[in-house]
CSV table of C-alpha atoms in Angstrom, one decimal:
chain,number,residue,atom,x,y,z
L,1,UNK,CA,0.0,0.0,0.0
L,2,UNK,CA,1.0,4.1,-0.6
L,3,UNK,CA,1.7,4.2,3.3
L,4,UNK,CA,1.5,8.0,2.9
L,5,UNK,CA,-2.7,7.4,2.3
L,6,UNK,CA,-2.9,6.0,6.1
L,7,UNK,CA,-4.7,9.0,6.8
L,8,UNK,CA,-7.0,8.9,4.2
L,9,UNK,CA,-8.0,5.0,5.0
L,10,UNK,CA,-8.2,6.1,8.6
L,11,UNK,CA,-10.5,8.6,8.1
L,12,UNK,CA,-12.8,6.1,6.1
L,13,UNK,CA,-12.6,2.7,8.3
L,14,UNK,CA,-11.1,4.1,11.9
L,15,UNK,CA,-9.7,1.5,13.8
L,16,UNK,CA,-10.7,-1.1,11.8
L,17,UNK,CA,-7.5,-0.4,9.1
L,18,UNK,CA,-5.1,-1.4,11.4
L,19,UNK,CA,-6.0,-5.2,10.9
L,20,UNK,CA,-6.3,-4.5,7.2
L,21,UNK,CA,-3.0,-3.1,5.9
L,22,UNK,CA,-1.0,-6.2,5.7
L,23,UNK,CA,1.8,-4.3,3.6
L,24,UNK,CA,3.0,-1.3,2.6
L,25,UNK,CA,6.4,0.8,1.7
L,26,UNK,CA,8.0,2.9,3.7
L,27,UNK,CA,7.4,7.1,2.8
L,28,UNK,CA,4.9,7.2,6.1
L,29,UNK,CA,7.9,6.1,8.2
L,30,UNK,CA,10.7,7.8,7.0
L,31,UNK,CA,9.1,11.3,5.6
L,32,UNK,CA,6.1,12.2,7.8
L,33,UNK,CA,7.5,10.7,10.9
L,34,UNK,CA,5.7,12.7,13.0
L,35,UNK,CA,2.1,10.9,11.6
L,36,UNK,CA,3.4,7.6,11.7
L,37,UNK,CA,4.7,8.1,15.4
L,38,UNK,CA,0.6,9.4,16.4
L,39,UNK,CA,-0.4,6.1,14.5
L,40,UNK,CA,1.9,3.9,15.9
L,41,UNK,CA,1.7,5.1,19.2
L,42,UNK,CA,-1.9,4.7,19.3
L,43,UNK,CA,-1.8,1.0,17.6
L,44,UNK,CA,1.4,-0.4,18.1
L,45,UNK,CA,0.8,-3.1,15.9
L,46,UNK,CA,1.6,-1.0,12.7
L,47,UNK,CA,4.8,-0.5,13.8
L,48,UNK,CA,5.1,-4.4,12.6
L,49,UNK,CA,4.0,-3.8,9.0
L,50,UNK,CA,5.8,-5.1,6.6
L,51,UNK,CA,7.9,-3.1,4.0
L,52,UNK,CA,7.3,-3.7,0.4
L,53,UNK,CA,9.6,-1.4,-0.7
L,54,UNK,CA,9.3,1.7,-2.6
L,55,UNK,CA,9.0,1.8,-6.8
L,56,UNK,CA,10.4,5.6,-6.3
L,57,UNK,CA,13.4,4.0,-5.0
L,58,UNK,CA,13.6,0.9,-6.9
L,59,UNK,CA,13.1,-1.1,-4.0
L,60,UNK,CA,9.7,-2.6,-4.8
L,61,UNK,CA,9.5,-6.1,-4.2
L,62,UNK,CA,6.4,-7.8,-6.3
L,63,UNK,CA,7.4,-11.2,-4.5
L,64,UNK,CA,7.2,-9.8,-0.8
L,65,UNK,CA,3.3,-8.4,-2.5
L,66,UNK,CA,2.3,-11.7,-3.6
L,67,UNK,CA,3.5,-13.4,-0.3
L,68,UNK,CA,1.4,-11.0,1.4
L,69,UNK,CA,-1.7,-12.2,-0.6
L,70,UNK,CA,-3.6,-9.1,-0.5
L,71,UNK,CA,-6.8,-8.2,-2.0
L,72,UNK,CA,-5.7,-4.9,-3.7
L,73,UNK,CA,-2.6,-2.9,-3.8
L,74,UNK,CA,-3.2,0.6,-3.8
L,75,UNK,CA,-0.9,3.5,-5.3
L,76,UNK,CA,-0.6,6.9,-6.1
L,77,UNK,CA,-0.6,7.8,-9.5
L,78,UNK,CA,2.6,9.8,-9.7
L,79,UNK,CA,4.3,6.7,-10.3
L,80,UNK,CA,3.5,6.7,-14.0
L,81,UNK,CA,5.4,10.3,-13.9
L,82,UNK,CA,8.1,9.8,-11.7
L,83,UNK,CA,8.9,5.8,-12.4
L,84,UNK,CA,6.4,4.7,-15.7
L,85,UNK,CA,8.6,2.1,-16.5
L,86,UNK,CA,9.1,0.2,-12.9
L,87,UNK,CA,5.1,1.0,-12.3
L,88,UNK,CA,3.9,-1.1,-15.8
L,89,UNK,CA,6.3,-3.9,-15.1
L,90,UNK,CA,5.1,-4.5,-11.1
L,91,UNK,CA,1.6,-4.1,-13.0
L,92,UNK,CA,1.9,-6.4,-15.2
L,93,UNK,CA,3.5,-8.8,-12.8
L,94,UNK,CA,0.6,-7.9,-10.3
L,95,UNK,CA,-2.0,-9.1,-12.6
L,96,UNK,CA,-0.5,-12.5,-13.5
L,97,UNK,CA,-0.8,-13.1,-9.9
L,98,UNK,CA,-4.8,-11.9,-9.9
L,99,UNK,CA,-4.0,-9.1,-7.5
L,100,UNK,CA,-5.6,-5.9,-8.2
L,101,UNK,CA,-4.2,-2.6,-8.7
L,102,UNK,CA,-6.3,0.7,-7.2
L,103,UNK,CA,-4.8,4.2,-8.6
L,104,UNK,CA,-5.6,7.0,-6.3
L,105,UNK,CA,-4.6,11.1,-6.9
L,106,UNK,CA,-4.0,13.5,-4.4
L,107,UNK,CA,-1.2,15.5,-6.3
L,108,UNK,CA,-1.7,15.6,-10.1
L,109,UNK,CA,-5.1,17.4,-10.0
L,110,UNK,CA,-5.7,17.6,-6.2
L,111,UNK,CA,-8.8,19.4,-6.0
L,112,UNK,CA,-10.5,17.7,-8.9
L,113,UNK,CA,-9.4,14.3,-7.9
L,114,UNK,CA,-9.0,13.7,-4.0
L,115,UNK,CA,-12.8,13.5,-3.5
L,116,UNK,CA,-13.1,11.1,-6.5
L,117,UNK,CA,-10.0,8.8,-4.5
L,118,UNK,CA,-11.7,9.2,-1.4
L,119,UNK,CA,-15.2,7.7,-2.8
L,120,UNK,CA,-13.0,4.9,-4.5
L,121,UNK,CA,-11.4,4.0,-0.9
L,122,UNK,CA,-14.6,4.1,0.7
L,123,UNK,CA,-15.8,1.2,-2.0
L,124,UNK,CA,-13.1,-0.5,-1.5
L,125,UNK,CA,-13.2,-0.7,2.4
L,126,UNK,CA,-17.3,-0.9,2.4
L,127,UNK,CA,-17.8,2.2,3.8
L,128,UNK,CA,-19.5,4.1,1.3
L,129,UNK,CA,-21.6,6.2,3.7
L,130,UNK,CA,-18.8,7.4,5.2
L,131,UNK,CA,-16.7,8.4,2.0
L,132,UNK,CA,-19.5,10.5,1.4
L,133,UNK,CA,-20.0,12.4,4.9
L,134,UNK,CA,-15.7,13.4,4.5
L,135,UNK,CA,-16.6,14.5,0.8
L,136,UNK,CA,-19.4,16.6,1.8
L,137,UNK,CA,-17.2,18.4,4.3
L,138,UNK,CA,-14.2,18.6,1.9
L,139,UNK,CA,-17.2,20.1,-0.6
L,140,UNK,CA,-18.5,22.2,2.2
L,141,UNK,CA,-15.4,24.0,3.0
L,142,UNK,CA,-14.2,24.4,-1.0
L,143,UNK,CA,-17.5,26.0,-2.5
L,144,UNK,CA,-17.2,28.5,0.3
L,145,UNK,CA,-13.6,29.5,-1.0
L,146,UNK,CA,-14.6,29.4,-4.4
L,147,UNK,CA,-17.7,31.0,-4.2
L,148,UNK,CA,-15.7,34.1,-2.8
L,149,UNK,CA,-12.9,33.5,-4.8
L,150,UNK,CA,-15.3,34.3,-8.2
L,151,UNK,CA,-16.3,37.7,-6.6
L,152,UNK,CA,-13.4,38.6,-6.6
L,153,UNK,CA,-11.6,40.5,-9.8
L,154,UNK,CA,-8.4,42.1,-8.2
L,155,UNK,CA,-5.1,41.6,-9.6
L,156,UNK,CA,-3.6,38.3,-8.3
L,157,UNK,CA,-0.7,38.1,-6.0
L,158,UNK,CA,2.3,36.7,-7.3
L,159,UNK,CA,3.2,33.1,-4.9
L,160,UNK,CA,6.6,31.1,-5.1
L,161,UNK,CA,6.5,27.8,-3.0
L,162,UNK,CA,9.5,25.5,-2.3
L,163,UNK,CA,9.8,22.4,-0.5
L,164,UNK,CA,11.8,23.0,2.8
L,165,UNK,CA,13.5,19.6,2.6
L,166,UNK,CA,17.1,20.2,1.3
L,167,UNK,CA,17.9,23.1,4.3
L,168,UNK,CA,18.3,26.7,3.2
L,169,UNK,CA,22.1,26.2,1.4
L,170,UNK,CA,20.3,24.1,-1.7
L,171,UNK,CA,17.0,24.8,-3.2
L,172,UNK,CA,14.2,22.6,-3.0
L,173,UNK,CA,11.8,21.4,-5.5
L,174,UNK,CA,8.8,24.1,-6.9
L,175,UNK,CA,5.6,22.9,-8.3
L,176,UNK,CA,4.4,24.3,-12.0
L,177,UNK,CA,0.5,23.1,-11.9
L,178,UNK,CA,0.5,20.3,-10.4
L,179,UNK,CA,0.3,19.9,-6.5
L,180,UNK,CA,1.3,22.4,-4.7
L,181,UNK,CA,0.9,24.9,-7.9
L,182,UNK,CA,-2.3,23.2,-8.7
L,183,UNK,CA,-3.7,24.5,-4.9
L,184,UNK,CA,-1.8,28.4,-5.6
L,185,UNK,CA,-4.2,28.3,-9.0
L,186,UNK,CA,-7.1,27.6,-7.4
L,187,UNK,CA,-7.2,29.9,-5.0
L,188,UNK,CA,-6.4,32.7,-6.9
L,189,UNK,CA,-2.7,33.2,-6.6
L,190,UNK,CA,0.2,33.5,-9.8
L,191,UNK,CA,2.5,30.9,-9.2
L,192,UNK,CA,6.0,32.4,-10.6
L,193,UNK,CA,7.3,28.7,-11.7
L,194,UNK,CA,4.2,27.7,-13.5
L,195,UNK,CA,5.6,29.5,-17.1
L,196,UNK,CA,9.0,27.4,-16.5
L,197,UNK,CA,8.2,24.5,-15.1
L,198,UNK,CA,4.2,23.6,-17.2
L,199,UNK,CA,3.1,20.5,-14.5
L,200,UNK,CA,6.5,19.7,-13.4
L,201,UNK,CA,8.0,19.6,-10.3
L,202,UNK,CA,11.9,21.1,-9.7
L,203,UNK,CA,13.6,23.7,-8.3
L,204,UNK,CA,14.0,26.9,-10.2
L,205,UNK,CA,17.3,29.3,-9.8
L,206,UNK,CA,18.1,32.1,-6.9
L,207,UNK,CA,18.5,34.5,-10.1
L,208,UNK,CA,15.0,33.8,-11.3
L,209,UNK,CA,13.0,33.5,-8.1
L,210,UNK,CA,15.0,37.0,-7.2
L,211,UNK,CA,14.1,38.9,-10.4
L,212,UNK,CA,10.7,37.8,-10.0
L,213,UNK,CA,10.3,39.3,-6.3
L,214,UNK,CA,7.4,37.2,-5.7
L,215,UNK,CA,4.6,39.3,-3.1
L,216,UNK,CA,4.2,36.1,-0.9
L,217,UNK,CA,6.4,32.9,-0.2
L,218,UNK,CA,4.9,29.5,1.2
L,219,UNK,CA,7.8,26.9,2.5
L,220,UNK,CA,6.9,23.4,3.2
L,221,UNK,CA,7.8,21.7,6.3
L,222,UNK,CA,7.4,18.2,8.1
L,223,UNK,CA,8.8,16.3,10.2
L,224,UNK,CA,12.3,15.0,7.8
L,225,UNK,CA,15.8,13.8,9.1
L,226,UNK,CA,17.6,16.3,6.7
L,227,UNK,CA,19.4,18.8,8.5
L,228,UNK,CA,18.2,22.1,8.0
L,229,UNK,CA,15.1,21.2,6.7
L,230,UNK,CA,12.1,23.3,8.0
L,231,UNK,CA,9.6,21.6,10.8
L,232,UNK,CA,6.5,20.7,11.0
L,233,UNK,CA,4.0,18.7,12.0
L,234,UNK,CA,2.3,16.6,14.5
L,235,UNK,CA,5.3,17.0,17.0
L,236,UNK,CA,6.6,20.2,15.9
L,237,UNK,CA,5.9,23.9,17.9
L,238,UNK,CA,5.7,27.5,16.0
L,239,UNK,CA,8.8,27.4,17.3
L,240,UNK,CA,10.7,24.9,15.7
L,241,UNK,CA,8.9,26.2,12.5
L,242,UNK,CA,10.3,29.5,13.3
L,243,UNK,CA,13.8,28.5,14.3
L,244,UNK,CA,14.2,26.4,11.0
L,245,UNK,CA,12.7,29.0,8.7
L,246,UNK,CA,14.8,32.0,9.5
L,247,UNK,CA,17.7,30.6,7.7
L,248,UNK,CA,15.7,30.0,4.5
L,249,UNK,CA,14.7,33.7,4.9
L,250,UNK,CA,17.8,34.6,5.4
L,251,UNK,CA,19.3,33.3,2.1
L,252,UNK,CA,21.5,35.6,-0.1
L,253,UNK,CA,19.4,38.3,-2.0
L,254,UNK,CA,16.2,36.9,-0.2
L,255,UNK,CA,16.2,40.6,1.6
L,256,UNK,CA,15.0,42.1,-1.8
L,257,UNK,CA,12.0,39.8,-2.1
L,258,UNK,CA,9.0,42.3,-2.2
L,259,UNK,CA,7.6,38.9,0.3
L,260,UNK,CA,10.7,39.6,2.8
L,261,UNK,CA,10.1,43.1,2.3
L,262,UNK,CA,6.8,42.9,3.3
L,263,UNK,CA,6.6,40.4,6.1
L,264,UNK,CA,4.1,38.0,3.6
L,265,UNK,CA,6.1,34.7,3.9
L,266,UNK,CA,4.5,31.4,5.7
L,267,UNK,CA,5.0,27.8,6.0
L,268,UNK,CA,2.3,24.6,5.4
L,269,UNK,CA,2.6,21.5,6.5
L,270,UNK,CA,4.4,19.5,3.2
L,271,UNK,CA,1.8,16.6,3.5
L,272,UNK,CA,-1.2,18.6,2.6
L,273,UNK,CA,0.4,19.0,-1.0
L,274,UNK,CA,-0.8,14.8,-1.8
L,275,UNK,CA,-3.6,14.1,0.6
L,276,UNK,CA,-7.3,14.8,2.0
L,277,UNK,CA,-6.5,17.6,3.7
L,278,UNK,CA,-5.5,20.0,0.8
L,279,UNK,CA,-9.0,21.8,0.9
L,280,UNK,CA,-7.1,23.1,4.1
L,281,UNK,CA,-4.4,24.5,2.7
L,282,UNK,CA,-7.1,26.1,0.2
L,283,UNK,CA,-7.9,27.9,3.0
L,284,UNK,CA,-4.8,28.9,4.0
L,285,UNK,CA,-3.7,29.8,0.6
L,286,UNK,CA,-6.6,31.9,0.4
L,287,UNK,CA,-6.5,34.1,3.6
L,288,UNK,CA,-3.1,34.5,3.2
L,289,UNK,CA,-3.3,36.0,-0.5
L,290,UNK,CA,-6.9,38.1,0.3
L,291,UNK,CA,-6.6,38.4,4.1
L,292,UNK,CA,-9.6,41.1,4.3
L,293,UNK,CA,-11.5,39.0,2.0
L,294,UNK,CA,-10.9,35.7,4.2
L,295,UNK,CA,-10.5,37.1,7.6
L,296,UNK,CA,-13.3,35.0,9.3
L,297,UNK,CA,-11.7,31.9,7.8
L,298,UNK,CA,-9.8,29.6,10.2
L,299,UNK,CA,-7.9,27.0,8.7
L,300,UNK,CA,-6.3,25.4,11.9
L,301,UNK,CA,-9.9,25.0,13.4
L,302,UNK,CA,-11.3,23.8,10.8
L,303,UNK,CA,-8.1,20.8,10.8
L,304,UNK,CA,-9.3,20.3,14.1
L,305,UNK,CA,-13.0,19.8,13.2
L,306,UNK,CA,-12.0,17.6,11.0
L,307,UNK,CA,-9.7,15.4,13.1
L,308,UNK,CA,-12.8,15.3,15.4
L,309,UNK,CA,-15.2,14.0,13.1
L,310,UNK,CA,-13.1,11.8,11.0
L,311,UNK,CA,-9.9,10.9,12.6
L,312,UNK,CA,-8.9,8.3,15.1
L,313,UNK,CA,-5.9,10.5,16.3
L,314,UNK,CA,-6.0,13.5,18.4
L,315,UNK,CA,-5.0,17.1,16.5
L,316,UNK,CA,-2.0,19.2,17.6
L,317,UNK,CA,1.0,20.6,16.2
L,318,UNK,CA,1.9,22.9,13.7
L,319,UNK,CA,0.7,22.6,10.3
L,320,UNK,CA,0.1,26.4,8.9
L,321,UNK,CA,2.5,29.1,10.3
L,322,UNK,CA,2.7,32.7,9.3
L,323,UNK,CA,6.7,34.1,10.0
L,324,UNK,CA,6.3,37.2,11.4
């Protein structure tokens, strides 16, 4: 299983997935160690999951699948565009062996496809009903950002977003429109690397991102072992956001940013860029580029009112952050 879609299962079946992942690889581990340590520590017996290995990494073992005998494998459609070849041969493989193969999307076209992958899940775990009651409150939430969104005929603000996984000496990976950029489009903002980049993801220079003097920066965090790398998360404070973030700020030329300048740069949790809860960072992307427009919009409580209708873990943490 995409190990990274625990959340998403969770939210449809509760408890009840914990006896029903019998595999998966190992991205829920090792890069949002923060939601695998609240999952684990509230049903230890994940921690005993096997790992299947990882067709990003080439470490993908078919055999240890079939062993497994499961009654679908699930995966994230990015694999065609990151690893097309490795992802037809395990297919193909999978199929001789009569095991099905679920594609779900959270990051090519996030807001067209997530609630489509979330009714799919809920089919596949029986639990249609509930699919449904997350999609209407992933609907709910999204028509009332759009609905505002179309009143308003301003000139957009100019956004550059960059992964904070590499620390502040190297820059990380940009979004054209696809994740991330695909979220910055729809709510309104100009993302600066969508003419370079089309739907690619990479980084873009310091010359470029500097010329362009962006009005507002967004830097990912979560909780990764590189050092440098911003913070967030689960079991990360504003101020281990903070702490981490001032260096990226600080970054030759950075001082000239019309962002810097003004005191418009913030940080999302990096997980919301390929899962359920991107209609929050909608809303986040939204009041942060029209604050007047969206000042009675909360995105952190409505995280939390969704963690207590859905989720079988507690919120906390820090997820959205705004620098200064």
């Amino acid at each position: 299983m995409e190990s990274s879609k625990t959340h998403e299962l969770a939210a449809i079946d509760g408890t009840g997935i914990v006896d029903k992942i019998v595999g998966w690889d190992s991205d829920f581990k090792d890069n949002a160690g923060d939601g695998y340590l609240k999952f684990v520590e509230k049903y230890p017996k994940l921690a005993d999951v096997p790992n299947v290995g990882s067709l990003d990494d080439n470490t993908f073992s078919v055999e240890k699948v079939i062993a497994l005998n499961p009654d679908v494998v699930i995966m994230h459609n990015w694999e065609f565009m990151w690893c097309g070849d490795a992802t037809k041969e395990a297919l193909i493989r999978l199929e001789q062996a009569g095991i099905p193969v679920v594609f779900v999307d959270f990051y090519m076209e996030p807001m067209t496809n997530s609630t489509k992958s979330m009714l799919l899940l809920g089919q596949i775990l029986g639990k249609e009903q509930r699919a449904k009651d997350i999609v209407d409150f992933y609907d709910q939430h999204v028509d009332e950002i759009y609905s505002r969104l179309a009143k308003n005929g301003g000139l957009k603000p100019s956004i550059y977003i960059e992964t904070g996984y590499n620390g502040p000496e190297t820059y990380g990976i940009t979004q054209g429109d696809v994740g991330w950029g695909s979220i910055v489009k729809k709510a309104n903002g100009d993302n600066i690397a969508e003419p370079l980049l089309g739907n690619t993801s990479k980084a873009i220079s310091p010359e470029y991102l500097i010329n362009q003097s962006p009005d507002i920066i967004i830097l990912t965090g979560r909780n990764w072992s590189t050092p440098g790398s911003i913070r967030m998360g689960y079991t990360s404070t504003a101020a281990d956001t903070k702490n981490t973030m001032d260096a990226y700020i600080a970054r030759p030329g950075w001082d000239t940013i019309n962002a810097v300048e003004n005191h418009q740069v913030y940080g999302i949790y990096h997980g919301y860029c390929f899962s359920i809860y991107n209609f929050v960072a909608l809303e986040a992307f939204a009041k942060w580029f029209y604050p007047e427009e969206f000042k009675d919009i909360d995105p952190d409580a409505t995280i939390r009112e969704y963690h207590e209708k859905f989720m079988p873990i507690e919120y906390g943490g820090t997820f959205m952050y705004s620098h200064y």
